[in-house]
mmCIF file with all atom_site columns, C-alpha atoms in Angstrom:
data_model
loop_
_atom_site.group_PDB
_atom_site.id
_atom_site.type_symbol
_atom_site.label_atom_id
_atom_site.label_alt_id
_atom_site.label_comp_id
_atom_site.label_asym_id
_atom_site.label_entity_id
_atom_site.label_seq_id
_atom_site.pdbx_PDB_ins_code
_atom_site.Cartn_x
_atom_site.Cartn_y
_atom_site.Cartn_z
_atom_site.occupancy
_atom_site.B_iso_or_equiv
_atom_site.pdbx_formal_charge
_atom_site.auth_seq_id
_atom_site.auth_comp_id
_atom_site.auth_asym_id
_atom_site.auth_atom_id
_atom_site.pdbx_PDB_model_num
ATOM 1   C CA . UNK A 1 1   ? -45.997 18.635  -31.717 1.00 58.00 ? 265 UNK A CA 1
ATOM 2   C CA . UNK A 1 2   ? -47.017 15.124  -31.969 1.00 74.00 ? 266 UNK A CA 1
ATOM 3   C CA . UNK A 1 3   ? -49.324 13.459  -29.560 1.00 82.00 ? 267 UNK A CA 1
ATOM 4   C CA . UNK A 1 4   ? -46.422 10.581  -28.651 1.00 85.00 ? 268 UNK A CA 1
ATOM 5   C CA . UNK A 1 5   ? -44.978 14.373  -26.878 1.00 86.00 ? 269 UNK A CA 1
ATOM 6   C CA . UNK A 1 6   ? -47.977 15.073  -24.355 1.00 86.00 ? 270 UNK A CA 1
ATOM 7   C CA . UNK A 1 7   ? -48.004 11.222  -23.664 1.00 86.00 ? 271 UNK A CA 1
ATOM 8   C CA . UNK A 1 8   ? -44.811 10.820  -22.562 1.00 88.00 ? 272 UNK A CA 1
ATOM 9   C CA . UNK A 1 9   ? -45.265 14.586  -20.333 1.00 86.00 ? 273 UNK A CA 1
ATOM 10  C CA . UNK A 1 10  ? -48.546 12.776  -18.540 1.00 88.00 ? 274 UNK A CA 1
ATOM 11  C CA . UNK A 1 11  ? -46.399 9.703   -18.005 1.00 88.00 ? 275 UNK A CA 1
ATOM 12  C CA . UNK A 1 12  ? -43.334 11.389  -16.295 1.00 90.00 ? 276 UNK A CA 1
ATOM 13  C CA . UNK A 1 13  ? -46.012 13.401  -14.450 1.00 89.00 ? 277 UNK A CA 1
ATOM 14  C CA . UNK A 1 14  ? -47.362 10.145  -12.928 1.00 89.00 ? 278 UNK A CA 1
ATOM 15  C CA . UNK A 1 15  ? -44.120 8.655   -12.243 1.00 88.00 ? 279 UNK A CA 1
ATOM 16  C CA . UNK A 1 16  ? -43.521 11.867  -9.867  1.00 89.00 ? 280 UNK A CA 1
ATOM 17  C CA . UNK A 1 17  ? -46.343 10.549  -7.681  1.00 88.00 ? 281 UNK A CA 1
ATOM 18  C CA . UNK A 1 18  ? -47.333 6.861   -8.773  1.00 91.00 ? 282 UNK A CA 1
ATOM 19  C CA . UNK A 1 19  ? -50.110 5.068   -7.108  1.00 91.00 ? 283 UNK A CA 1
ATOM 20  C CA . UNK A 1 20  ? -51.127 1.512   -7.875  1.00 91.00 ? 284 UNK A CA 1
ATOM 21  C CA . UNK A 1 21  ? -55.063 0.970   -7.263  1.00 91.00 ? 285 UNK A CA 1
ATOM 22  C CA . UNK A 1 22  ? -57.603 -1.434  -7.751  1.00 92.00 ? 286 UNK A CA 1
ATOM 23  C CA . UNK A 1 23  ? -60.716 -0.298  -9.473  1.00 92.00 ? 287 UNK A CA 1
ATOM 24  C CA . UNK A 1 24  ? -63.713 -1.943  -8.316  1.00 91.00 ? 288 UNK A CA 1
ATOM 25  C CA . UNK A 1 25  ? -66.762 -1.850  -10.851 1.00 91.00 ? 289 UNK A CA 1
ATOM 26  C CA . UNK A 1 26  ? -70.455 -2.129  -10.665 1.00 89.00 ? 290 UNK A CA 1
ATOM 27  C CA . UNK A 1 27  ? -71.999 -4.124  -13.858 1.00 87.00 ? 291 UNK A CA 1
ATOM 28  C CA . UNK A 1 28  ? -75.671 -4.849  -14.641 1.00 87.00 ? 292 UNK A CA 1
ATOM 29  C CA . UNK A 1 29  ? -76.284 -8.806  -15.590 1.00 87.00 ? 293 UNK A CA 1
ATOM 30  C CA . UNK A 1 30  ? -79.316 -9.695  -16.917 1.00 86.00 ? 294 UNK A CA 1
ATOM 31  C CA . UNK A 1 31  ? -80.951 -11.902 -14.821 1.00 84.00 ? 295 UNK A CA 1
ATOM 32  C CA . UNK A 1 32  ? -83.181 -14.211 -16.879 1.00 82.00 ? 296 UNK A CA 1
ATOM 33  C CA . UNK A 1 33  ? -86.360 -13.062 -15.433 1.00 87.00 ? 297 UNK A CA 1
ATOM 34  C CA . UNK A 1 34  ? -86.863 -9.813  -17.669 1.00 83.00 ? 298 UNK A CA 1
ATOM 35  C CA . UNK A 1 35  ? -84.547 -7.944  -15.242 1.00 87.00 ? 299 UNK A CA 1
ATOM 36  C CA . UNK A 1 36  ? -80.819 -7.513  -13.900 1.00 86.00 ? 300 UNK A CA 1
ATOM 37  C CA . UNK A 1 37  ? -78.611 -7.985  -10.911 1.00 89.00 ? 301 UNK A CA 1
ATOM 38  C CA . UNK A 1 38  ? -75.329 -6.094  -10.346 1.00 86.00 ? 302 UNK A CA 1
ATOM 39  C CA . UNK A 1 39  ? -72.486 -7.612  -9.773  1.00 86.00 ? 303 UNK A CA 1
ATOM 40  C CA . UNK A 1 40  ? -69.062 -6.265  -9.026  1.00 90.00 ? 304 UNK A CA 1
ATOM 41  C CA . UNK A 1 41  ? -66.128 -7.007  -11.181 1.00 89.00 ? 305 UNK A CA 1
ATOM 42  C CA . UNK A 1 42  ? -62.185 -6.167  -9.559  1.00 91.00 ? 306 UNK A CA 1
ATOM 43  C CA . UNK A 1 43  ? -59.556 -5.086  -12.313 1.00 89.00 ? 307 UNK A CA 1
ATOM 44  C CA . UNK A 1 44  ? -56.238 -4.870  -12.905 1.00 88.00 ? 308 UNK A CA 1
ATOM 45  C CA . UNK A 1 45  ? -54.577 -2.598  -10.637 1.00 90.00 ? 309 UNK A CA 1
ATOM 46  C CA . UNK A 1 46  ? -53.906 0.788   -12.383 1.00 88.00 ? 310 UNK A CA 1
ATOM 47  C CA . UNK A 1 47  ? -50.647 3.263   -11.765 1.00 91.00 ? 311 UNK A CA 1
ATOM 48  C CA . UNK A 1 48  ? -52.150 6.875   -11.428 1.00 92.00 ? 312 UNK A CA 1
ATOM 49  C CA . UNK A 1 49  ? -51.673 9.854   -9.852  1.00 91.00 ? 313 UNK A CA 1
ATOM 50  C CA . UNK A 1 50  ? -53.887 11.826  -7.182  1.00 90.00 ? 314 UNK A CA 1
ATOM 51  C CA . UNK A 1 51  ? -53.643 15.465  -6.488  1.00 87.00 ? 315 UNK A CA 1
ATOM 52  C CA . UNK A 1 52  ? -55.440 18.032  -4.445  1.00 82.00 ? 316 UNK A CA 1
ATOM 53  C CA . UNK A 1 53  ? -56.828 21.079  -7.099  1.00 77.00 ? 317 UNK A CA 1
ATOM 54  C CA . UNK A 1 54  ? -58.502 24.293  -5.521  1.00 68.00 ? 318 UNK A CA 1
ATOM 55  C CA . UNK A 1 55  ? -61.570 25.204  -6.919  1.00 66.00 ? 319 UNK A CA 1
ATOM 56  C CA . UNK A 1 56  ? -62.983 28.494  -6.425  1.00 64.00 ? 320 UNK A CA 1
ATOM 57  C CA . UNK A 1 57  ? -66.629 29.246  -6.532  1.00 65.00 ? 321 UNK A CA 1
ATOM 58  C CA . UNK A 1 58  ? -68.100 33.119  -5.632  1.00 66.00 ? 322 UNK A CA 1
ATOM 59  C CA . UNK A 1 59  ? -71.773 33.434  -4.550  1.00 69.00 ? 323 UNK A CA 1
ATOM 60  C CA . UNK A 1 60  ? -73.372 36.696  -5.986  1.00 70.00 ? 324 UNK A CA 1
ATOM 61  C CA . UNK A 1 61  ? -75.970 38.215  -3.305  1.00 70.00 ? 325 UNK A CA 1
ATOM 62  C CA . UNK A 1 62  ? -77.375 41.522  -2.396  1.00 70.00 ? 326 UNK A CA 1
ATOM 63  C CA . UNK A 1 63  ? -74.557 42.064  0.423   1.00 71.00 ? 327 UNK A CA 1
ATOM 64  C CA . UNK A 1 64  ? -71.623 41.292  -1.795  1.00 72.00 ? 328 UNK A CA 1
ATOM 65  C CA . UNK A 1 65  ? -70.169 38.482  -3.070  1.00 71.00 ? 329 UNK A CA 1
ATOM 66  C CA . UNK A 1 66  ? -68.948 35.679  -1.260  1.00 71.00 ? 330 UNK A CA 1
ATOM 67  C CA . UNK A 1 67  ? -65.863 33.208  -2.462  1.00 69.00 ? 331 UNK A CA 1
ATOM 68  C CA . UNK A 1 68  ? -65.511 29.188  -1.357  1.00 68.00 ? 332 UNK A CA 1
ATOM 69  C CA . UNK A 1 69  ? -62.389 27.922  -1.656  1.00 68.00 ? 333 UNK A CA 1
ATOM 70  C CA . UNK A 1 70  ? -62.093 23.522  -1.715  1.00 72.00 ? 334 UNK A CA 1
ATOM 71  C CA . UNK A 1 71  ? -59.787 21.452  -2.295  1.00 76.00 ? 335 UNK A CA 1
ATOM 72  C CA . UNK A 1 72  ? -61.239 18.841  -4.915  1.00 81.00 ? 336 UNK A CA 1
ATOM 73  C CA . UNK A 1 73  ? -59.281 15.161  -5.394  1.00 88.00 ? 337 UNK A CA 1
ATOM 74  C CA . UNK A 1 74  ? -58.114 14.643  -8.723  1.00 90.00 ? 338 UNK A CA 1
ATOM 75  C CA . UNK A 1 75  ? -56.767 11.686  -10.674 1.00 91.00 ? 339 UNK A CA 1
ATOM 76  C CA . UNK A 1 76  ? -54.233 11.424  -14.032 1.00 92.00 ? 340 UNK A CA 1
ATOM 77  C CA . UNK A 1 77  ? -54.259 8.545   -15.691 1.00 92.00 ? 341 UNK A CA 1
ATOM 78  C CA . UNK A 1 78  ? -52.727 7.160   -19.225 1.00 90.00 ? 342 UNK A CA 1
ATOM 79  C CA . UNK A 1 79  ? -55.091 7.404   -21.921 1.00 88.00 ? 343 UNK A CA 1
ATOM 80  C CA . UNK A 1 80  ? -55.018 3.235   -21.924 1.00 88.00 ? 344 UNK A CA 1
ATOM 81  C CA . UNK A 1 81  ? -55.987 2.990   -18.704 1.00 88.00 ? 345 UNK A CA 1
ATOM 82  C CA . UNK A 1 82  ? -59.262 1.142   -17.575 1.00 88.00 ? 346 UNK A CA 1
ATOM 83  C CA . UNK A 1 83  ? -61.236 3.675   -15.513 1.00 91.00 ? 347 UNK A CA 1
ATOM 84  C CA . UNK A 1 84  ? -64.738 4.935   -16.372 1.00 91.00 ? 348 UNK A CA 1
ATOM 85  C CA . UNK A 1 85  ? -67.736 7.060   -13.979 1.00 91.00 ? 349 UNK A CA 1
ATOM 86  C CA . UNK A 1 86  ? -68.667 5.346   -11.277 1.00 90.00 ? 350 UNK A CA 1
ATOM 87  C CA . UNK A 1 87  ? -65.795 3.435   -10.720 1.00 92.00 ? 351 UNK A CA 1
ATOM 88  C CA . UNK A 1 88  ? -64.854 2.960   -6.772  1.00 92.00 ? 352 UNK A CA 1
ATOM 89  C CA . UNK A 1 89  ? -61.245 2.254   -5.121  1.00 93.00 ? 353 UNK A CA 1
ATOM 90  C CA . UNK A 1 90  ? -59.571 2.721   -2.183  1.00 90.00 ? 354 UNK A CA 1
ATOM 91  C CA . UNK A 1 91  ? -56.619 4.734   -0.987  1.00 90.00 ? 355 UNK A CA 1
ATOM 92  C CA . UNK A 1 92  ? -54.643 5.717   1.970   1.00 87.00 ? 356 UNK A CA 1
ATOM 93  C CA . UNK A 1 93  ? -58.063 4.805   4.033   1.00 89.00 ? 357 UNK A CA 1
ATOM 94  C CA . UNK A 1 94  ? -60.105 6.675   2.074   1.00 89.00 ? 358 UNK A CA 1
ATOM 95  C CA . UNK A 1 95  ? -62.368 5.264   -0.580  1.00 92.00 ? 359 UNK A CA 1
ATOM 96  C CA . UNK A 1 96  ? -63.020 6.850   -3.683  1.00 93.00 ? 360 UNK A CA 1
ATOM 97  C CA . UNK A 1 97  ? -65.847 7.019   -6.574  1.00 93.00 ? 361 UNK A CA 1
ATOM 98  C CA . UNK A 1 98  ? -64.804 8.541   -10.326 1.00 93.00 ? 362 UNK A CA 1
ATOM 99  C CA . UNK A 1 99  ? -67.252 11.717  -10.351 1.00 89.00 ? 363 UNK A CA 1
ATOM 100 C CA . UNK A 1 100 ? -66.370 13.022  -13.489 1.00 89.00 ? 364 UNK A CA 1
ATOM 101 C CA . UNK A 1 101 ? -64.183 11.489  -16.170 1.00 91.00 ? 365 UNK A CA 1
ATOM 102 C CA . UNK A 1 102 ? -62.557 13.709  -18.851 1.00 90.00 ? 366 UNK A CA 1
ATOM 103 C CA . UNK A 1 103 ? -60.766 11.704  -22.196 1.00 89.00 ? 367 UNK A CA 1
ATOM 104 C CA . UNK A 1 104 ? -58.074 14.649  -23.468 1.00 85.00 ? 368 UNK A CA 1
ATOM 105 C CA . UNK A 1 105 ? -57.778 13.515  -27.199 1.00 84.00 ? 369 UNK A CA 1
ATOM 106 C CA . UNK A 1 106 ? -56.649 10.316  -26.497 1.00 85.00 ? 370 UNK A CA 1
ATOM 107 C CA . UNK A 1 107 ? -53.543 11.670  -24.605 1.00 89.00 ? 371 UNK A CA 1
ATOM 108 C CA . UNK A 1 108 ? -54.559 11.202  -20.798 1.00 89.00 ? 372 UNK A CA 1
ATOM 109 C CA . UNK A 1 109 ? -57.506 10.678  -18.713 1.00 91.00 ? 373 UNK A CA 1
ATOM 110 C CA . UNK A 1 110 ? -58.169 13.549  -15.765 1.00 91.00 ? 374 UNK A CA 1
ATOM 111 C CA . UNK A 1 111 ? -61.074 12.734  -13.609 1.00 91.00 ? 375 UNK A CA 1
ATOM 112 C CA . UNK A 1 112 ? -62.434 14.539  -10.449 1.00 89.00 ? 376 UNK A CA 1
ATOM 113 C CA . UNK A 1 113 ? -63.141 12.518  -7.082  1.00 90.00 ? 377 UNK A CA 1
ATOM 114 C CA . UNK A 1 114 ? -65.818 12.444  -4.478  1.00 89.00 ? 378 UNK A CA 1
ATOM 115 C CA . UNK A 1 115 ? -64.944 10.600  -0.720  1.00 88.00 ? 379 UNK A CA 1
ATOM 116 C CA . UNK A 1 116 ? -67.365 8.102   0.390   1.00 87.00 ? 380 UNK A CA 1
#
Protein backbone atom coordinates (compact mmCIF):
# COMPACT_ATOMS: atom_id res chain seq x y z
CA UNK A 1 0.00 0.00 0.00
CA UNK A 2 1.08 3.42 -0.73
CA UNK A 3 2.08 5.88 1.89
CA UNK A 4 -0.87 8.56 0.61
CA UNK A 5 -3.02 5.21 2.53
CA UNK A 6 -1.50 5.49 6.20
CA UNK A 7 -1.72 9.37 5.74
CA UNK A 8 -5.06 9.69 5.18
CA UNK A 9 -5.73 6.68 8.32
CA UNK A 10 -3.58 9.23 10.79
CA UNK A 11 -5.69 12.08 9.47
CA UNK A 12 -9.22 10.56 10.05
CA UNK A 13 -7.70 9.38 13.35
CA UNK A 14 -7.13 13.04 14.36
CA UNK A 15 -10.31 14.29 13.11
CA UNK A 16 -11.97 11.73 15.76
CA UNK A 17 -10.42 13.86 18.51
CA UNK A 18 -8.98 17.24 17.00
CA UNK A 19 -7.22 19.69 19.16
CA UNK A 20 -5.91 23.02 17.97
CA UNK A 21 -2.67 24.13 20.08
CA UNK A 22 -0.14 26.59 20.11
CA UNK A 23 3.40 25.41 20.32
CA UNK A 24 5.57 27.61 22.17
CA UNK A 25 9.44 27.22 21.37
CA UNK A 26 12.65 27.93 23.07
CA UNK A 27 15.50 29.22 20.47
CA UNK A 28 19.15 30.12 21.21
CA UNK A 29 20.19 33.75 19.59
CA UNK A 30 23.51 34.61 19.54
CA UNK A 31 24.06 37.43 21.44
CA UNK A 32 27.01 39.38 20.03
CA UNK A 33 29.18 38.99 22.98
CA UNK A 34 30.58 35.35 22.17
CA UNK A 35 27.39 33.91 23.74
CA UNK A 36 23.45 33.43 23.37
CA UNK A 37 20.14 34.39 24.84
CA UNK A 38 16.92 32.36 24.40
CA UNK A 39 14.15 33.65 23.22
CA UNK A 40 10.74 32.17 22.73
CA UNK A 41 9.11 32.02 19.39
CA UNK A 42 4.84 31.19 19.28
CA UNK A 43 3.73 29.17 16.07
CA UNK A 44 1.03 28.45 14.16
CA UNK A 45 -1.52 26.66 16.00
CA UNK A 46 -1.38 22.89 15.14
CA UNK A 47 -4.61 20.31 14.91
CA UNK A 48 -3.48 17.08 16.85
CA UNK A 49 -4.67 14.56 18.80
CA UNK A 50 -3.93 13.58 22.60
CA UNK A 51 -4.53 10.23 24.08
CA UNK A 52 -3.89 8.47 27.32
CA UNK A 53 -1.51 5.02 26.49
CA UNK A 54 -0.78 2.51 29.46
CA UNK A 55 2.57 1.62 29.86
CA UNK A 56 3.56 -1.27 31.80
CA UNK A 57 6.84 -1.62 33.51
CA UNK A 58 7.68 -4.96 35.99
CA UNK A 59 10.47 -4.59 38.61
CA UNK A 60 12.49 -7.91 38.98
CA UNK A 61 13.56 -8.41 42.83
CA UNK A 62 14.35 -11.21 45.13
CA UNK A 63 10.56 -11.33 46.45
CA UNK A 64 8.95 -11.47 43.05
CA UNK A 65 8.28 -9.24 40.56
CA UNK A 66 6.42 -6.23 40.80
CA UNK A 67 4.25 -4.49 37.74
CA UNK A 68 3.51 -0.38 37.44
CA UNK A 69 0.88 0.42 35.46
CA UNK A 70 0.72 4.60 34.08
CA UNK A 71 -1.04 6.20 32.00
CA UNK A 72 1.48 8.21 29.68
CA UNK A 73 0.01 11.41 27.41
CA UNK A 74 0.48 10.94 23.91
CA UNK A 75 0.21 13.15 20.84
CA UNK A 76 -0.52 12.28 16.78
CA UNK A 77 0.30 14.64 14.58
CA UNK A 78 0.55 14.91 10.51
CA UNK A 79 3.87 14.26 9.30
CA UNK A 80 3.88 18.26 8.13
CA UNK A 81 3.29 19.41 11.24
CA UNK A 82 5.74 21.83 13.14
CA UNK A 83 6.52 20.13 16.46
CA UNK A 84 10.01 19.08 17.61
CA UNK A 85 11.57 17.97 21.55
CA UNK A 86 11.21 20.40 23.81
CA UNK A 87 8.43 22.06 22.50
CA UNK A 88 5.81 23.41 25.34
CA UNK A 89 1.86 24.11 24.97
CA UNK A 90 -0.97 24.21 26.88
CA UNK A 91 -4.18 22.26 27.16
CA UNK A 92 -7.29 21.84 29.09
CA UNK A 93 -5.16 23.61 32.11
CA UNK A 94 -2.48 21.54 31.84
CA UNK A 95 0.76 22.48 30.18
CA UNK A 96 2.71 20.24 28.24
CA UNK A 97 6.54 19.66 27.05
CA UNK A 98 7.28 17.14 23.80
CA UNK A 99 9.42 14.35 25.72
CA UNK A 100 10.03 12.21 23.01
CA UNK A 101 9.32 12.77 19.33
CA UNK A 102 9.04 9.78 16.93
CA UNK A 103 8.99 10.67 12.73
CA UNK A 104 7.11 7.23 11.27
CA UNK A 105 8.55 7.35 7.64
CA UNK A 106 7.28 10.48 6.87
CA UNK A 107 3.63 9.31 7.49
CA UNK A 108 2.83 10.83 11.07
CA UNK A 109 4.52 12.18 14.00
CA UNK A 110 3.73 10.23 17.60
CA UNK A 111 5.36 11.88 20.50
CA UNK A 112 5.12 11.08 24.30
CA UNK A 113 4.26 13.95 26.93
CA UNK A 114 5.47 14.97 30.32
CA UNK A 115 3.03 17.59 32.65
CA UNK A 116 4.73 20.54 33.98
Amino acid sequence: MSDRYYKKYVEKMINTNPISIVVTRKKKVDDGYEGYKEIKIILQEQVVTIYNKKRQRHTIADKGITYYVQNVPKLLATSDADIKEGDIFEHRGKTFRVAFLDDYLGICKQAELEVI
